[in-house]
Amino acid sequence: MSSSVRPASSEFLSRLTAIVGADNAIADPAEQAPYLSEWRDLYMGRTPLIVKPASTEEVSQVLALANAEGVGVVPQGGNTGLVGGQIPRETGNDIVLSLKRMRRIRDIDPAGTSMTVEAGLTLGEVQEAARKAGRLFPLGLASEGSATIGGNLATNAGGHQVLAYGATRSLVYGIEAVLADGSVWDGLRALKKDNTGYDLRDLFIGSEGTLGVITAATLKLFPEPDERTTAFVALPSVDALLPFFQLAERRAGATLTAFEFMCDLIVSFVVRHIPGTRRPLADDAPWFVLIELSGAEGSTSALMERLLGEASQAGLVTDAVVAQSLTQAEALWKIREAASEAQKGEGGSIKHDISVPIARVPELLVKGGEAVQRVCPGARSVPFGHFGDGNVHYNISQPPGMARADYLALWDAMAHAVHDVTVSLGGSISAEHGIGRLKVAELARVKSPVEIELMRRVKTALDPKGILNPGKLLAP
């Protein structure tokens, strides 16, 4: 599938530069550096050229030329991906196609609950545009200030409010995508119902740039809640997680918009390494939950009080603090959002983005911990995540005193162990980060041959020369 991908000639690079303009073609290695590594430094790629088109037409011309020449193209948004899908290979043969200049809001229709935006806008900018129009775009990520909406679509990003609104796939009416040969598919329709054949939109969302390059999207907007109430809650044991969530679902219903869980150790890491954070509660606990209710004015604060009171009487909650202002709510959210960053201060970290059926999350936490100790005694499991959709970020920090390199050498063995537990519980080895390059071998190991072959057929049909993000998602 990628056998026809070959190095770029100087003539080819000159023609690419002519398409986007010399100011938007980066060949200098020093200027390229921010585009060639991801924030965990797991992958450091090389490229002869980074091109930054400003329009769908320029993307179309770039891909048509690359396809004709058989040169690999790596689409990139905000470079916040965590599995290496946005980084070119070390061969230095692939060009990088940055969508950052495609930043127009093409249309916003508050009454029709839709907005059409280009792929290079950051998620934070999309949220702000919706807010100014009196609407809500509910996708929320720790990286929303730099992650682009195109990258969110390409990876089907999850986030904090999947529980209430669904993952990115559920927040999109339609998309515009450029195919490998430069053809442009205009699927920007703001229809709630369109039952006219295959759902091509869902084919491209989550395909990680391997089937086409998403250049724009028509997104779903929602009413902005009048009130939000946020609480940080201590639980006595892992066994309290599921019944507390079920109680919250029963009592809060649709107003339950976030239910984030985290172990005590990750809270300690955040307080230790992230300036401006502190423990919200005086006493330690083995598990904590960040819960948020959103709804009509005057409805959520009283509901939160009743919920926490009932949970306390049932022995599910040992302590809680409810934010009394937006500033206090942001401080509580900062603890959850800084969880990944805080682990850097503890040395090597082996990370897993997995999901299991909600009822089996506690079982995963217990069995995962046992599997980790078999691979590396003394390793510190620091799981946290989105309990309401079964998404666990099962991260593991190195044992104190162990050499970082020695610990990271265990990455494959640790991934096998954690993924085996996940699959045994009916789960997935990627919940919201994608496959990229990091999990290519694991995907082939845990997926059935029929599934892998079906994906290969789709890839071959849409990208017969294998130029789109070569080496990612599917092994060559």
Tab-separated table of C-alpha atoms in Angstrom:
chain	number	residue	atom	x	y	z
A	1	MET	CA	0.000	0.000	0.000
A	2	SER	CA	2.889	2.415	0.636
A	3	SER	CA	5.411	0.826	-1.736
A	4	SER	CA	4.876	3.563	-4.334
A	5	VAL	CA	5.624	6.409	-1.885
A	6	ARG	CA	9.001	7.901	-2.781
A	7	PRO	CA	11.284	10.843	-1.961
A	8	ALA	CA	10.455	14.315	-3.199
A	9	SER	CA	12.479	15.777	-6.068
A	10	SER	CA	13.727	19.360	-6.064
A	11	GLU	CA	11.398	20.137	-8.956
A	12	PHE	CA	8.452	18.766	-6.986
A	13	LEU	CA	9.348	20.914	-3.959
A	14	SER	CA	9.598	23.989	-6.173
A	15	ARG	CA	6.150	23.323	-7.602
A	16	LEU	CA	4.711	22.888	-4.104
A	17	THR	CA	6.268	26.170	-3.040
A	18	ALA	CA	4.678	27.898	-6.013
A	19	ILE	CA	1.236	26.670	-4.925
A	20	VAL	CA	1.362	28.109	-1.383
A	21	GLY	CA	3.892	30.902	-1.888
A	22	ALA	CA	7.476	31.081	-0.696
A	23	ASP	CA	6.481	32.623	2.662
A	24	ASN	CA	4.312	29.583	3.410
A	25	ALA	CA	6.798	26.860	2.493
A	26	ILE	CA	9.282	26.045	5.261
A	27	ALA	CA	12.533	24.323	4.312
A	28	ASP	CA	14.832	25.687	7.018
A	29	PRO	CA	15.378	22.969	9.693
A	30	ALA	CA	15.349	25.499	12.538
A	31	GLU	CA	11.966	26.881	11.450
A	32	GLN	CA	10.642	23.338	10.882
A	33	ALA	CA	11.489	22.145	14.404
A	34	PRO	CA	8.121	22.941	16.093
A	35	TYR	CA	6.325	20.838	13.488
A	36	LEU	CA	8.556	17.759	13.745
A	37	SER	CA	8.198	16.561	17.330
A	38	GLU	CA	5.255	15.930	19.612
A	39	TRP	CA	5.132	17.186	23.189
A	40	ARG	CA	6.234	13.888	24.771
A	41	ASP	CA	9.252	13.691	22.413
A	42	LEU	CA	8.469	10.087	21.496
A	43	TYR	CA	8.818	10.862	17.787
A	44	MET	CA	11.187	13.229	16.009
A	45	GLY	CA	10.506	13.332	12.281
A	46	ARG	CA	12.172	14.905	9.254
A	47	THR	CA	10.741	16.520	6.142
A	48	PRO	CA	12.080	18.283	3.057
A	49	LEU	CA	9.258	20.838	3.189
A	50	ILE	CA	6.344	22.065	5.295
A	51	VAL	CA	3.585	23.704	3.263
A	52	LYS	CA	0.865	25.887	4.732
A	53	PRO	CA	-2.039	26.309	2.299
A	54	ALA	CA	-4.625	29.032	2.901
A	55	SER	CA	-7.586	27.509	1.074
A	56	THR	CA	-9.241	24.255	0.108
A	57	GLU	CA	-8.153	24.896	-3.471
A	58	GLU	CA	-4.500	25.075	-2.430
A	59	VAL	CA	-4.862	21.838	-0.411
A	60	SER	CA	-6.384	20.240	-3.501
A	61	GLN	CA	-3.460	21.342	-5.681
A	62	VAL	CA	-0.894	20.110	-3.142
A	63	LEU	CA	-2.492	16.661	-2.880
A	64	ALA	CA	-3.013	16.317	-6.618
A	65	LEU	CA	0.678	17.037	-7.208
A	66	ALA	CA	1.832	14.746	-4.385
A	67	ASN	CA	-0.380	11.928	-5.635
A	68	ALA	CA	0.933	12.289	-9.173
A	69	GLU	CA	4.520	12.171	-7.897
A	70	GLY	CA	3.851	9.473	-5.275
A	71	VAL	CA	5.139	11.564	-2.354
A	72	GLY	CA	3.801	11.035	1.164
A	73	VAL	CA	1.808	13.814	2.841
A	74	VAL	CA	1.371	14.169	6.611
A	75	PRO	CA	-1.575	16.429	7.538
A	76	GLN	CA	-1.050	18.426	10.732
A	77	GLY	CA	-3.230	20.708	12.814
A	78	GLY	CA	-2.092	22.053	16.179
A	79	ASN	CA	0.461	19.252	16.737
A	80	THR	CA	-1.162	18.229	20.032
A	81	GLY	CA	-1.697	14.561	19.130
A	82	LEU	CA	-0.445	11.955	21.594
A	83	VAL	CA	0.186	8.941	19.339
A	84	GLY	CA	2.521	10.401	16.710
A	85	GLY	CA	-0.055	10.553	13.937
A	86	GLN	CA	0.857	14.132	12.997
A	87	ILE	CA	4.642	13.661	12.831
A	88	PRO	CA	6.457	12.741	9.581
A	89	ARG	CA	8.655	9.671	9.503
A	90	GLU	CA	12.391	9.772	10.163
A	91	THR	CA	13.120	8.910	6.518
A	92	GLY	CA	12.648	12.574	5.659
A	93	ASN	CA	10.657	11.721	2.525
A	94	ASP	CA	7.180	12.918	3.558
A	95	ILE	CA	6.062	16.521	3.288
A	96	VAL	CA	4.029	18.104	6.094
A	97	LEU	CA	0.728	19.766	5.221
A	98	SER	CA	-0.087	22.280	7.973
A	99	LEU	CA	-3.695	23.496	8.062
A	100	LYS	CA	-3.002	26.366	10.475
A	101	ARG	CA	-3.629	29.115	7.916
A	102	MET	CA	-7.156	27.877	7.165
A	103	ARG	CA	-8.888	29.915	9.856
A	104	ARG	CA	-12.119	31.332	8.428
A	105	ILE	CA	-15.520	31.089	10.064
A	106	ARG	CA	-17.518	30.598	6.894
A	107	ASP	CA	-20.961	30.790	8.464
A	108	ILE	CA	-22.666	30.842	11.842
A	109	ASP	CA	-26.392	30.240	12.253
A	110	PRO	CA	-27.466	30.395	15.912
A	111	ALA	CA	-31.129	29.780	15.062
A	112	GLY	CA	-30.182	26.786	12.949
A	113	THR	CA	-27.772	25.566	15.652
A	114	SER	CA	-24.831	25.308	13.277
A	115	MET	CA	-21.553	26.965	12.350
A	116	THR	CA	-19.185	26.191	9.495
A	117	VAL	CA	-15.494	26.658	10.213
A	118	GLU	CA	-12.198	25.848	8.561
A	119	ALA	CA	-9.850	23.213	9.924
A	120	GLY	CA	-7.114	25.516	11.204
A	121	LEU	CA	-9.160	27.302	13.874
A	122	THR	CA	-8.266	26.201	17.376
A	123	LEU	CA	-10.934	24.519	19.448
A	124	GLY	CA	-10.831	27.458	21.852
A	125	GLU	CA	-11.528	29.887	19.006
A	126	VAL	CA	-14.469	27.773	17.855
A	127	GLN	CA	-15.848	27.738	21.405
A	128	GLU	CA	-15.477	31.524	21.687
A	129	ALA	CA	-17.184	32.165	18.339
A	130	ALA	CA	-20.112	30.014	19.423
A	131	ARG	CA	-20.247	31.809	22.785
A	132	LYS	CA	-20.380	35.226	21.125
A	133	ALA	CA	-23.354	33.984	19.111
A	134	GLY	CA	-25.119	32.926	22.313
A	135	ARG	CA	-24.494	29.234	21.733
A	136	LEU	CA	-22.338	26.419	23.058
A	137	PHE	CA	-19.917	24.169	21.215
A	138	PRO	CA	-19.388	21.583	23.963
A	139	LEU	CA	-16.187	19.821	22.961
A	140	GLY	CA	-13.641	20.595	25.690
A	141	LEU	CA	-10.000	19.505	25.970
A	142	ALA	CA	-7.024	20.518	28.064
A	143	SER	CA	-5.262	21.441	24.797
A	144	GLU	CA	-8.143	23.500	23.385
A	145	GLY	CA	-5.972	26.609	23.150
A	146	SER	CA	-3.719	24.977	20.541
A	147	ALA	CA	-5.546	21.896	19.208
A	148	THR	CA	-7.275	22.650	15.902
A	149	ILE	CA	-10.779	21.600	14.977
A	150	GLY	CA	-9.426	19.721	11.956
A	151	GLY	CA	-7.229	17.606	14.205
A	152	ASN	CA	-10.143	17.066	16.597
A	153	LEU	CA	-12.195	15.744	13.688
A	154	ALA	CA	-9.396	13.603	12.276
A	155	THR	CA	-8.952	11.837	15.628
A	156	ASN	CA	-12.605	11.933	16.783
A	157	ALA	CA	-11.486	13.641	19.990
A	158	GLY	CA	-13.370	12.970	23.205
A	159	GLY	CA	-13.009	15.392	26.081
A	160	HIS	CA	-14.746	16.258	29.313
A	161	GLN	CA	-18.359	16.494	28.145
A	162	VAL	CA	-18.711	13.316	26.084
A	163	LEU	CA	-21.034	12.074	28.808
A	164	ALA	CA	-23.631	14.701	27.901
A	165	TYR	CA	-22.904	15.594	24.267
A	166	GLY	CA	-20.935	12.735	22.749
A	167	ALA	CA	-17.491	12.658	21.107
A	168	THR	CA	-16.551	14.897	18.176
A	169	ARG	CA	-18.322	12.616	15.705
A	170	SER	CA	-21.625	13.428	17.433
A	171	LEU	CA	-21.028	17.182	17.152
A	172	VAL	CA	-20.715	17.408	13.360
A	173	TYR	CA	-23.390	17.838	10.703
A	174	GLY	CA	-21.049	17.609	7.732
A	175	ILE	CA	-17.496	18.046	6.506
A	176	GLU	CA	-15.462	19.148	3.517
A	177	ALA	CA	-12.549	16.867	2.657
A	178	VAL	CA	-9.865	16.713	-0.018
A	179	LEU	CA	-9.051	13.235	-1.313
A	180	ALA	CA	-5.629	11.856	-2.162
A	181	ASP	CA	-5.980	12.731	-5.851
A	182	GLY	CA	-6.998	16.311	-5.078
A	183	SER	CA	-10.752	15.799	-5.528
A	184	VAL	CA	-12.846	17.891	-3.131
A	185	TRP	CA	-15.898	16.421	-1.434
A	186	ASP	CA	-18.278	19.140	-0.242
A	187	GLY	CA	-20.382	17.559	2.476
A	188	LEU	CA	-21.074	20.777	4.389
A	189	ARG	CA	-24.781	20.243	4.990
A	190	ALA	CA	-26.469	21.342	8.217
A	191	LEU	CA	-29.064	18.556	8.166
A	192	LYS	CA	-30.159	16.595	11.198
A	193	LYS	CA	-31.407	13.836	8.924
A	194	ASP	CA	-29.833	12.733	5.648
A	195	ASN	CA	-30.414	9.071	4.825
A	196	THR	CA	-29.062	9.045	1.269
A	197	GLY	CA	-26.580	6.198	1.248
A	198	TYR	CA	-23.236	5.669	2.951
A	199	ASP	CA	-22.347	8.141	5.686
A	200	LEU	CA	-19.136	9.484	4.169
A	201	ARG	CA	-18.789	12.015	6.969
A	202	ASP	CA	-18.203	9.274	9.520
A	203	LEU	CA	-15.715	7.592	7.208
A	204	PHE	CA	-13.361	10.581	7.382
A	205	ILE	CA	-13.924	11.548	11.024
A	206	GLY	CA	-11.477	9.491	13.081
A	207	SER	CA	-9.485	8.334	10.041
A	208	GLU	CA	-6.406	10.289	11.210
A	209	GLY	CA	-5.695	11.844	7.820
A	210	THR	CA	-5.213	8.464	6.130
A	211	LEU	CA	-8.277	8.690	3.857
A	212	GLY	CA	-8.470	12.410	3.120
A	213	VAL	CA	-7.703	15.830	4.547
A	214	ILE	CA	-10.597	17.505	6.367
A	215	THR	CA	-10.552	21.206	5.446
A	216	ALA	CA	-13.826	22.445	6.960
A	217	ALA	CA	-16.781	21.272	9.014
A	218	THR	CA	-20.332	22.260	9.838
A	219	LEU	CA	-20.612	21.851	13.602
A	220	LYS	CA	-23.585	21.433	15.916
A	221	LEU	CA	-24.311	24.189	18.423
A	222	PHE	CA	-26.312	23.918	21.635
A	223	PRO	CA	-28.012	26.286	24.081
A	224	GLU	CA	-25.573	27.815	26.565
A	225	PRO	CA	-26.454	26.603	30.095
A	226	ASP	CA	-27.616	29.353	32.442
A	227	GLU	CA	-25.785	27.820	35.386
A	228	ARG	CA	-22.973	25.393	36.131
A	229	THR	CA	-22.190	23.876	39.516
A	230	THR	CA	-18.853	22.144	40.027
A	231	ALA	CA	-17.786	19.968	42.959
A	232	PHE	CA	-14.632	18.086	43.926
A	233	VAL	CA	-15.574	14.937	45.801
A	234	ALA	CA	-13.614	12.382	47.872
A	235	LEU	CA	-14.575	8.705	47.681
A	236	PRO	CA	-13.655	6.011	50.225
A	237	SER	CA	-12.683	3.304	47.714
A	238	VAL	CA	-12.685	2.269	44.089
A	239	ASP	CA	-15.903	0.360	44.783
A	240	ALA	CA	-17.732	3.664	45.345
A	241	LEU	CA	-17.051	4.980	41.820
A	242	LEU	CA	-19.765	3.094	39.951
A	243	PRO	CA	-22.594	3.464	42.506
A	244	PHE	CA	-21.820	7.175	42.910
A	245	PHE	CA	-21.955	7.645	39.137
A	246	GLN	CA	-25.219	5.703	38.907
A	247	LEU	CA	-26.709	7.804	41.694
A	248	ALA	CA	-25.606	10.993	39.920
A	249	GLU	CA	-27.197	9.782	36.685
A	250	ARG	CA	-30.486	9.000	38.405
A	251	ARG	CA	-30.718	12.255	40.336
A	252	ALA	CA	-29.222	14.694	37.821
A	253	GLY	CA	-30.278	13.197	34.492
A	254	ALA	CA	-29.398	15.419	31.547
A	255	THR	CA	-27.874	18.076	33.813
A	256	LEU	CA	-24.912	15.763	34.549
A	257	THR	CA	-22.343	17.077	32.063
A	258	ALA	CA	-19.038	15.912	33.576
A	259	PHE	CA	-17.944	13.087	35.860
A	260	GLU	CA	-14.152	12.958	35.893
A	261	PHE	CA	-12.367	10.560	38.227
A	262	MET	CA	-8.742	10.505	39.400
A	263	CYS	CA	-6.625	8.624	41.905
A	264	ASP	CA	-5.008	10.315	44.896
A	265	LEU	CA	-1.501	9.928	43.476
A	266	ILE	CA	-2.235	11.989	40.375
A	267	VAL	CA	-3.665	14.769	42.559
A	268	SER	CA	-0.419	14.698	44.545
A	269	PHE	CA	1.586	14.967	41.304
A	270	VAL	CA	-0.436	17.998	40.184
A	271	VAL	CA	-0.054	19.841	43.484
A	272	ARG	CA	3.665	19.023	43.558
A	273	HIS	CA	4.521	20.087	39.995
A	274	ILE	CA	1.894	22.550	38.721
A	275	PRO	CA	2.219	26.094	40.090
A	276	GLY	CA	-0.912	27.648	41.506
A	277	THR	CA	-2.635	24.388	42.421
A	278	ARG	CA	-3.509	23.060	45.833
A	279	ARG	CA	-5.538	20.234	47.313
A	280	PRO	CA	-9.218	21.217	47.382
A	281	LEU	CA	-9.909	19.013	50.425
A	282	ALA	CA	-8.064	18.838	53.732
A	283	ASP	CA	-7.893	15.060	54.011
A	284	ASP	CA	-6.479	12.490	51.619
A	285	ALA	CA	-8.682	9.904	49.936
A	286	PRO	CA	-7.895	7.055	47.530
A	287	TRP	CA	-10.181	8.401	44.781
A	288	PHE	CA	-11.673	11.725	43.761
A	289	VAL	CA	-14.388	12.798	41.345
A	290	LEU	CA	-14.828	16.168	39.646
A	291	ILE	CA	-18.533	16.442	38.933
A	292	GLU	CA	-20.337	19.210	37.059
A	293	LEU	CA	-24.038	19.885	36.611
A	294	SER	CA	-25.308	22.314	33.956
A	295	GLY	CA	-28.824	23.626	33.477
A	296	ALA	CA	-31.365	26.353	34.015
A	297	GLU	CA	-30.609	29.193	36.415
A	298	GLY	CA	-31.162	28.236	40.035
A	299	SER	CA	-31.479	24.523	39.338
A	300	THR	CA	-28.036	22.971	39.655
A	301	SER	CA	-26.708	24.199	42.993
A	302	ALA	CA	-29.610	22.806	45.011
A	303	LEU	CA	-29.501	19.588	43.025
A	304	MET	CA	-25.783	19.194	43.704
A	305	GLU	CA	-26.369	19.699	47.419
A	306	ARG	CA	-29.060	17.009	47.492
A	307	LEU	CA	-26.955	14.613	45.449
A	308	LEU	CA	-23.890	14.963	47.669
A	309	GLY	CA	-26.010	14.632	50.806
A	310	GLU	CA	-27.589	11.422	49.595
A	311	ALA	CA	-24.224	10.041	48.464
A	312	SER	CA	-22.716	10.843	51.872
A	313	GLN	CA	-25.534	9.074	53.701
A	314	ALA	CA	-24.992	6.034	51.489
A	315	GLY	CA	-21.291	5.957	52.371
A	316	LEU	CA	-20.222	6.753	48.794
A	317	VAL	CA	-18.691	10.150	49.580
A	318	THR	CA	-16.444	11.112	52.491
A	319	ASP	CA	-15.938	14.814	51.753
A	320	ALA	CA	-16.704	17.405	49.078
A	321	VAL	CA	-16.223	21.027	48.167
A	322	VAL	CA	-18.575	22.919	45.853
A	323	ALA	CA	-17.177	25.835	43.854
A	324	GLN	CA	-18.760	29.144	44.853
A	325	SER	CA	-17.468	31.122	41.873
A	326	LEU	CA	-16.167	30.700	38.350
A	327	THR	CA	-12.628	31.197	39.658
A	328	GLN	CA	-13.041	28.374	42.154
A	329	ALA	CA	-14.537	26.118	39.476
A	330	GLU	CA	-11.579	26.821	37.176
A	331	ALA	CA	-9.182	25.951	40.008
A	332	LEU	CA	-10.904	22.582	40.461
A	333	TRP	CA	-10.824	21.906	36.729
A	334	LYS	CA	-7.128	22.803	36.587
A	335	ILE	CA	-6.322	19.810	38.784
A	336	ARG	CA	-7.947	17.471	36.268
A	337	GLU	CA	-6.640	19.228	33.164
A	338	ALA	CA	-3.036	19.289	34.432
A	339	ALA	CA	-2.973	15.562	35.173
A	340	SER	CA	-0.953	14.626	32.084
A	341	GLU	CA	1.500	17.514	32.346
A	342	ALA	CA	2.169	16.844	36.039
A	343	GLN	CA	3.521	13.378	35.329
A	344	LYS	CA	6.564	14.825	33.567
A	345	GLY	CA	7.938	15.831	36.950
A	346	GLU	CA	7.933	12.218	38.112
A	347	GLY	CA	10.214	10.849	35.375
A	348	GLY	CA	9.261	8.382	32.683
A	349	SER	CA	5.561	7.816	32.061
A	350	ILE	CA	3.978	5.040	30.020
A	351	LYS	CA	0.512	6.126	28.938
A	352	HIS	CA	-2.597	4.287	27.762
A	353	ASP	CA	-5.819	5.764	26.398
A	354	ILE	CA	-8.318	2.922	26.769
A	355	SER	CA	-12.024	2.335	27.280
A	356	VAL	CA	-14.195	-0.395	28.744
A	357	PRO	CA	-17.921	-0.689	29.450
A	358	ILE	CA	-18.714	1.727	32.282
A	359	ALA	CA	-19.667	-1.023	34.726
A	360	ARG	CA	-16.236	-2.607	34.296
A	361	VAL	CA	-14.108	0.490	34.965
A	362	PRO	CA	-13.495	-0.460	38.628
A	363	GLU	CA	-12.469	-3.959	37.544
A	364	LEU	CA	-10.059	-2.471	35.021
A	365	LEU	CA	-8.498	-0.282	37.699
A	366	VAL	CA	-7.867	-3.296	39.956
A	367	LYS	CA	-6.731	-5.778	37.301
A	368	GLY	CA	-4.694	-3.134	35.510
A	369	GLY	CA	-2.780	-2.397	38.695
A	370	GLU	CA	-1.988	-6.085	39.151
A	371	ALA	CA	-0.772	-6.372	35.552
A	372	VAL	CA	1.462	-3.320	35.944
A	373	GLN	CA	3.200	-4.771	38.987
A	374	ARG	CA	3.900	-8.009	37.138
A	375	VAL	CA	5.713	-6.068	34.417
A	376	CYS	CA	7.510	-3.597	36.680
A	377	PRO	CA	7.308	-3.971	40.470
A	378	GLY	CA	7.162	-0.553	42.106
A	379	ALA	CA	5.760	1.252	39.061
A	380	ARG	CA	3.133	3.805	40.062
A	381	SER	CA	-0.270	3.560	38.387
A	382	VAL	CA	-1.969	6.944	38.089
A	383	PRO	CA	-5.291	6.307	36.316
A	384	PHE	CA	-7.779	9.103	35.669
A	385	GLY	CA	-10.362	9.896	33.047
A	386	HIS	CA	-13.934	10.246	31.894
A	387	PHE	CA	-15.880	7.712	33.949
A	388	GLY	CA	-19.180	8.477	32.244
A	389	ASP	CA	-18.011	7.088	28.900
A	390	GLY	CA	-15.649	4.400	30.233
A	391	ASN	CA	-12.536	6.232	29.017
A	392	VAL	CA	-9.555	5.631	31.307
A	393	HIS	CA	-6.172	7.287	30.864
A	394	TYR	CA	-4.248	4.461	32.461
A	395	ASN	CA	-0.858	6.093	32.898
A	396	ILE	CA	2.042	4.591	34.813
A	397	SER	CA	4.967	6.539	36.249
A	398	GLN	CA	8.357	4.964	36.780
A	399	PRO	CA	9.386	3.627	40.195
A	400	PRO	CA	11.352	6.190	42.241
A	401	GLY	CA	15.069	5.691	41.675
A	402	MET	CA	14.750	3.721	38.430
A	403	ALA	CA	16.547	5.070	35.363
A	404	ARG	CA	14.106	6.715	32.957
A	405	ALA	CA	15.533	4.947	29.904
A	406	ASP	CA	15.335	1.544	31.589
A	407	TYR	CA	11.714	2.167	32.485
A	408	LEU	CA	10.649	3.397	29.039
A	409	ALA	CA	12.275	0.296	27.530
A	410	LEU	CA	9.346	-1.584	29.097
A	411	TRP	CA	6.794	0.367	27.023
A	412	ASP	CA	5.779	-2.515	24.731
A	413	ALA	CA	5.585	-5.055	27.536
A	414	MET	CA	3.518	-2.658	29.655
A	415	ALA	CA	1.212	-1.816	26.743
A	416	HIS	CA	0.653	-5.522	26.033
A	417	ALA	CA	-0.223	-6.150	29.676
A	418	VAL	CA	-2.643	-3.231	30.044
A	419	HIS	CA	-4.220	-3.790	26.640
A	420	ASP	CA	-4.716	-7.492	27.313
A	421	VAL	CA	-6.668	-6.634	30.466
A	422	THR	CA	-8.646	-4.031	28.517
A	423	VAL	CA	-9.582	-6.394	25.695
A	424	SER	CA	-10.509	-9.141	28.163
A	425	LEU	CA	-13.078	-6.745	29.638
A	426	GLY	CA	-14.603	-5.995	26.246
A	427	GLY	CA	-12.705	-2.732	25.823
A	428	SER	CA	-10.732	-0.755	23.248
A	429	ILE	CA	-7.015	0.101	23.155
A	430	SER	CA	-7.808	3.637	21.946
A	431	ALA	CA	-10.681	5.665	23.334
A	432	GLU	CA	-9.990	9.195	22.065
A	433	HIS	CA	-6.344	9.676	21.035
A	434	GLY	CA	-6.353	7.442	17.958
A	435	ILE	CA	-3.836	4.886	16.699
A	436	GLY	CA	-1.286	7.084	14.932
A	437	ARG	CA	2.109	5.485	14.926
A	438	LEU	CA	2.263	4.470	18.574
A	439	LYS	CA	-0.395	1.759	18.403
A	440	VAL	CA	-0.044	0.410	14.865
A	441	ALA	CA	1.380	-2.936	15.983
A	442	GLU	CA	-1.086	-3.190	18.861
A	443	LEU	CA	-4.037	-2.570	16.537
A	444	ALA	CA	-2.964	-5.457	14.349
A	445	ARG	CA	-2.579	-7.614	17.461
A	446	VAL	CA	-6.005	-6.967	19.000
A	447	LYS	CA	-8.223	-6.462	15.932
A	448	SER	CA	-9.599	-9.420	14.011
A	449	PRO	CA	-8.116	-10.162	10.576
A	450	VAL	CA	-11.514	-9.366	9.043
A	451	GLU	CA	-11.557	-5.876	10.585
A	452	ILE	CA	-7.993	-5.143	9.494
A	453	GLU	CA	-8.721	-6.329	5.951
A	454	LEU	CA	-11.876	-4.188	5.725
A	455	MET	CA	-9.899	-1.120	6.778
A	456	ARG	CA	-7.199	-1.926	4.226
A	457	ARG	CA	-9.786	-2.156	1.471
A	458	VAL	CA	-11.185	1.262	2.353
A	459	LYS	CA	-7.681	2.740	2.470
A	460	THR	CA	-6.763	1.228	-0.899
A	461	ALA	CA	-9.977	2.454	-2.513
A	462	LEU	CA	-9.512	6.062	-1.398
A	463	ASP	CA	-5.716	6.282	-1.404
A	464	PRO	CA	-4.389	3.637	-3.823
A	465	LYS	CA	-0.833	5.013	-3.802
A	466	GLY	CA	-0.738	5.225	0.004
A	467	ILE	CA	0.395	8.867	0.073
A	468	LEU	CA	-1.853	10.018	2.932
A	469	ASN	CA	-0.128	9.862	6.330
A	470	PRO	CA	1.963	6.819	5.422
A	471	GLY	CA	2.930	4.478	8.252
A	472	LYS	CA	0.086	5.617	10.480
A	473	LEU	CA	-2.976	3.706	11.746
A	474	LEU	CA	-2.474	0.721	9.395
A	475	ALA	CA	0.878	-1.004	9.112
A	476	PRO	CA	2.352	-1.065	5.582
